[in-house]
Short mmCIF file of C-alpha atoms in Angstrom, two decimals:
data_model
loop_
_atom_site.label_atom_id
_atom_site.label_comp_id
_atom_site.label_asym_id
_atom_site.label_seq_id
_atom_site.Cartn_x
_atom_site.Cartn_y
_atom_site.Cartn_z
CA MET A 1 0.04 0.00 0.10
CA LYS A 2 1.41 3.31 -1.11
CA GLN A 3 2.67 5.51 1.80
CA ILE A 4 1.00 8.97 2.44
CA LYS A 5 3.05 12.09 2.60
CA LEU A 6 1.93 14.26 5.40
CA TYR A 7 3.22 17.78 6.84
CA HIS A 8 2.89 19.28 10.25
CA GLY A 9 3.40 23.06 10.83
CA SER A 10 5.28 23.86 14.05
CA GLU A 11 7.65 26.34 15.67
CA SER A 12 9.87 23.26 16.39
CA ILE A 13 11.42 20.24 14.40
CA ILE A 14 9.48 17.31 15.52
CA LYS A 15 11.10 14.10 14.69
CA LEU A 16 9.08 11.75 16.92
CA PRO A 17 5.36 12.70 17.49
CA LYS A 18 4.01 11.60 20.79
CA TYR A 19 0.85 9.86 21.18
CA HIS A 20 -1.83 11.57 23.37
CA SER A 21 0.25 14.88 23.71
CA GLY A 22 -0.65 18.41 22.68
CA ASN A 23 -3.85 20.29 23.23
CA PRO A 24 -7.01 18.22 24.08
CA LYS A 25 -9.19 21.24 23.07
CA ASN A 26 -8.14 20.89 19.43
CA ASP A 27 -10.87 20.18 16.92
CA TYR A 28 -10.78 16.35 17.28
CA GLY A 29 -9.24 16.23 20.69
CA TYR A 30 -5.76 14.73 21.32
CA GLY A 31 -4.00 13.86 18.07
CA PHE A 32 -1.23 14.80 15.66
CA TYR A 33 -2.54 17.47 13.21
CA CYS A 34 -1.25 17.40 9.77
CA THR A 35 -2.08 18.33 6.11
CA GLU A 36 -1.07 16.89 2.71
CA ASP A 37 0.04 20.49 1.70
CA SER A 38 3.46 21.62 2.83
CA GLU A 39 2.79 25.22 2.12
CA LEU A 40 -0.33 25.15 4.22
CA ALA A 41 1.76 23.44 6.96
CA LYS A 42 4.04 26.42 6.83
CA GLU A 43 1.01 28.84 7.35
CA TRP A 44 -0.50 26.87 10.17
CA GLY A 45 2.95 26.74 12.00
CA CYS A 46 3.81 30.43 11.69
CA SER A 47 2.94 33.23 14.22
CA GLU A 48 3.52 36.85 14.04
CA GLU A 49 6.49 36.55 16.28
CA LYS A 50 8.15 33.29 15.19
CA ASP A 51 9.25 31.46 12.05
CA SER A 52 7.94 27.91 11.60
CA PHE A 53 8.90 24.41 10.17
CA SER A 54 7.07 22.25 7.81
CA ASN A 55 7.86 18.67 9.17
CA GLU A 56 7.53 16.13 6.49
CA TYR A 57 6.44 12.56 7.31
CA LEU A 58 5.55 9.23 5.69
CA LEU A 59 2.54 7.44 6.91
CA ASN A 60 1.83 3.77 6.18
CA PRO A 61 -1.80 3.49 6.03
CA GLU A 62 -1.90 -0.36 6.06
CA GLY A 63 -4.51 -1.53 8.58
CA LEU A 64 -5.48 1.86 9.62
CA THR A 65 -9.12 2.89 9.94
CA VAL A 66 -10.02 6.16 8.56
CA LEU A 67 -12.91 8.64 9.26
CA ASN A 68 -13.20 10.93 6.21
CA LEU A 69 -15.64 13.57 7.23
CA SER A 70 -15.58 14.97 3.69
CA GLN A 71 -17.42 11.94 2.31
CA ASN A 72 -20.97 12.55 1.21
CA LYS A 73 -22.34 10.08 3.93
CA TYR A 74 -21.38 12.59 6.59
CA ASN A 75 -22.80 16.23 7.04
CA ILE A 76 -21.90 19.37 8.55
CA LEU A 77 -23.59 18.59 11.77
CA ASN A 78 -21.50 15.46 12.34
CA TRP A 79 -18.37 17.62 12.02
CA LEU A 80 -19.91 20.23 14.34
CA SER A 81 -20.84 17.65 16.87
CA ILE A 82 -17.12 16.68 17.21
CA LEU A 83 -16.17 20.32 17.61
CA LEU A 84 -18.85 20.84 20.27
CA GLU A 85 -17.38 17.94 22.22
CA ASN A 86 -13.82 19.14 21.98
CA ARG A 87 -13.57 22.97 21.44
CA THR A 88 -14.73 25.65 23.87
CA PHE A 89 -17.84 27.42 22.60
CA VAL A 90 -19.24 30.45 24.36
CA LEU A 91 -22.96 29.52 24.48
CA ASP A 92 -24.68 32.56 26.01
CA SER A 93 -28.21 32.17 24.81
CA ASP A 94 -31.03 29.60 25.25
CA ILE A 95 -31.05 28.72 21.52
CA SER A 96 -27.26 28.00 21.40
CA ILE A 97 -27.38 25.81 24.49
CA ALA A 98 -30.31 23.98 23.06
CA ALA A 99 -28.59 23.57 19.87
CA LYS A 100 -25.54 22.09 21.32
CA GLN A 101 -27.60 19.54 23.26
CA TYR A 102 -29.57 18.55 20.19
CA ILE A 103 -26.59 18.10 17.84
CA LEU A 104 -24.71 16.07 20.39
CA LYS A 105 -27.69 13.71 20.95
CA HIS A 106 -28.63 13.36 17.28
CA PHE A 107 -25.55 13.90 15.13
CA SER A 108 -22.72 12.50 17.04
CA ILE A 109 -20.52 9.88 15.42
CA PRO A 110 -18.17 7.45 17.07
CA TYR A 111 -15.02 9.30 15.98
CA LYS A 112 -12.69 8.08 18.65
CA LYS A 113 -12.78 4.55 17.35
CA TYR A 114 -10.78 5.64 14.35
CA ASP A 115 -7.00 5.58 13.75
CA ILE A 116 -7.16 8.70 11.47
CA ILE A 117 -9.57 11.49 10.96
CA ARG A 118 -9.79 13.63 7.76
CA GLY A 119 -11.87 16.79 7.95
CA TYR A 120 -12.25 20.54 8.05
CA ARG A 121 -9.89 22.71 10.11
CA ALA A 122 -11.89 24.96 12.50
CA ASP A 123 -9.93 28.05 12.18
CA ASP A 124 -11.07 31.25 13.92
CA SER A 125 -13.22 32.31 10.95
CA TYR A 126 -14.94 28.83 10.72
CA PHE A 127 -15.53 29.19 14.48
CA SER A 128 -17.55 32.28 13.91
CA PHE A 129 -19.59 30.50 11.23
CA ALA A 130 -20.55 27.74 13.59
CA ASN A 131 -21.45 30.21 16.28
CA ALA A 132 -23.90 32.07 13.99
CA PHE A 133 -25.47 28.76 13.13
CA LEU A 134 -25.76 27.74 16.75
CA ASN A 135 -27.49 31.16 17.52
CA ASN A 136 -30.07 30.69 14.70
CA THR A 137 -28.72 33.57 12.64
CA ILE A 138 -27.76 31.55 9.52
CA SER A 139 -29.09 28.43 7.95
CA ILE A 140 -27.43 25.18 7.67
CA GLN A 141 -27.10 25.79 3.83
CA LYS A 142 -25.29 28.90 4.41
CA LEU A 143 -23.02 27.32 7.08
CA ASN A 144 -22.17 24.46 4.65
CA GLN A 145 -21.56 26.98 1.78
CA ALA A 146 -19.27 29.27 3.96
CA MET A 147 -17.16 26.09 4.97
CA TYR A 148 -16.78 25.34 1.30
CA LEU A 149 -15.86 28.87 0.03
CA GLY A 150 -13.42 29.57 2.97
CA LYS A 151 -10.84 27.08 1.58
CA LEU A 152 -8.92 26.88 4.80
CA GLY A 153 -7.83 23.47 4.12
CA GLU A 154 -8.50 19.80 5.10
CA GLN A 155 -6.39 18.19 8.12
CA VAL A 156 -5.36 14.83 8.49
CA VAL A 157 -5.29 13.77 12.35
CA LEU A 158 -3.45 10.75 13.75
CA LYS A 159 -5.51 9.52 16.75
CA SER A 160 -4.35 6.14 17.76
CA LYS A 161 -1.27 4.53 19.13
CA LYS A 162 -1.33 2.29 15.97
CA ALA A 163 -1.25 5.42 13.62
CA PHE A 164 1.61 6.96 15.54
CA SER A 165 3.54 3.66 15.21
CA GLN A 166 3.14 3.88 11.40
CA ILE A 167 4.50 7.41 10.75
CA SER A 168 8.14 8.34 10.21
CA PHE A 169 9.98 11.51 10.01
CA VAL A 170 11.57 12.59 6.60
CA SER A 171 12.72 16.13 6.78
CA CYS A 172 11.80 19.66 7.59
CA THR A 173 11.76 22.87 5.73
CA SER A 174 11.77 26.30 7.40
CA ALA A 175 9.11 28.90 6.90
CA ASN A 176 9.86 32.68 7.24
CA LYS A 177 7.17 34.34 9.38
CA ASN A 178 7.31 37.53 7.15
CA ILE A 179 6.08 35.40 4.26
CA TYR A 180 3.83 32.76 5.74
CA TYR A 181 2.03 34.76 8.57
CA PRO A 182 0.57 37.32 6.10
CA LYS A 183 -0.56 34.22 3.91
CA LYS A 184 -2.25 32.83 7.03
CA ILE A 185 -3.96 36.11 7.79
CA LEU A 186 -4.99 36.57 4.17
CA ARG A 187 -6.65 33.10 4.04
CA ASP A 188 -8.66 33.88 7.06
CA THR A 189 -9.54 37.23 5.86
CA ASN A 190 -10.78 35.81 2.60
CA ALA A 191 -12.88 33.23 4.47
CA ARG A 192 -14.49 35.91 6.61
CA GLU A 193 -15.13 38.09 3.59
CA ALA A 194 -16.73 35.11 1.84
CA PHE A 195 -18.89 34.44 4.70
CA PHE A 196 -20.18 38.00 4.92
CA ARG A 197 -20.93 37.97 1.29
CA ILE A 198 -23.12 34.87 1.84
CA ARG A 199 -24.69 36.10 5.01
CA SER A 200 -25.79 39.50 3.30
CA ASP A 201 -28.07 37.45 1.05
CA SER A 202 -31.52 37.42 2.73
CA GLU A 203 -33.03 34.04 3.58
CA ILE A 204 -36.49 35.35 4.62
CA ASN A 205 -38.14 34.21 1.41
CA ASN A 206 -36.33 31.07 0.94
CA PRO A 207 -38.76 28.07 2.07
CA ASP A 208 -35.83 25.61 1.88
CA ALA A 209 -33.57 27.60 4.35
CA LEU A 210 -33.20 25.41 7.41
CA PHE A 211 -32.04 26.98 10.70
CA ILE A 212 -31.25 25.21 14.00
CA MET A 213 -34.67 25.94 15.40
CA ASP A 214 -36.15 24.33 12.37
CA ILE A 215 -34.12 21.20 12.91
CA ILE A 216 -34.90 21.07 16.66
CA ARG A 217 -38.62 21.81 16.38
CA GLY A 218 -38.91 19.41 13.23
CA GLY A 219 -37.13 16.57 15.22
CA ILE A 220 -34.72 16.27 12.16
CA LYS A 221 -32.04 13.66 12.89
CA ASN A 222 -28.94 12.25 11.22
CA GLY A 223 -29.65 10.80 7.87
CA ASP A 224 -32.43 13.10 7.00
CA THR A 225 -32.13 14.33 3.31
CA ARG A 226 -32.86 17.83 4.25
CA ILE A 227 -29.39 18.04 5.97
CA PRO A 228 -27.02 18.86 3.14
CA PRO A 229 -23.86 16.65 2.74
CA VAL A 230 -20.45 18.21 3.37
CA LEU A 231 -18.94 20.10 0.56
CA PHE A 232 -15.35 19.98 -0.02
CA GLU A 233 -12.90 20.58 -2.94
#
């Protein structure tokens, strides 16, 4: 089976990724977060103050189970349910609290049993889109469209001991913060601008627009055809 080339953006050179380390509040909890795009890894690793490295690895996928959240059998609420379990959302309204409870009850998937997860990266801009949906201010169609237009990238996350045992370090490439941090900011800015363009279109007269309150009141559950599949290039 062909090995997969992965990149991890960091301020450090990481020759031996450690299982169950890092930030448990990341999108999918503990894991080693990578991308198949070296340039994207350089952006993700850079900060305004420090240069970064794009660490390159080879992953042997033989025998590894993969949850690919970009497949059509999953929808945006499956992805959001994982974020709600791991990331810290500020839920300061009755609607958003009810939305979280409903999504976790009816759209959760057993993501922890997989060795690898592929899916959206919830950057700050994506987080604002998700919050708008949870507060009933945009429809699920607009949330899905905003995620697609943002083009913030797909991440590949190693979750299990088995996955960590099948990855090997190849090399690293430095990334100048003066080049890659502005690219990172521009990508986020473009995502927000795309979202605001979408949000400015009124949904008042759209009978198909599905808001979180419609989903809750209608008892809509996972697998319902009214929930659009995940869009991803």
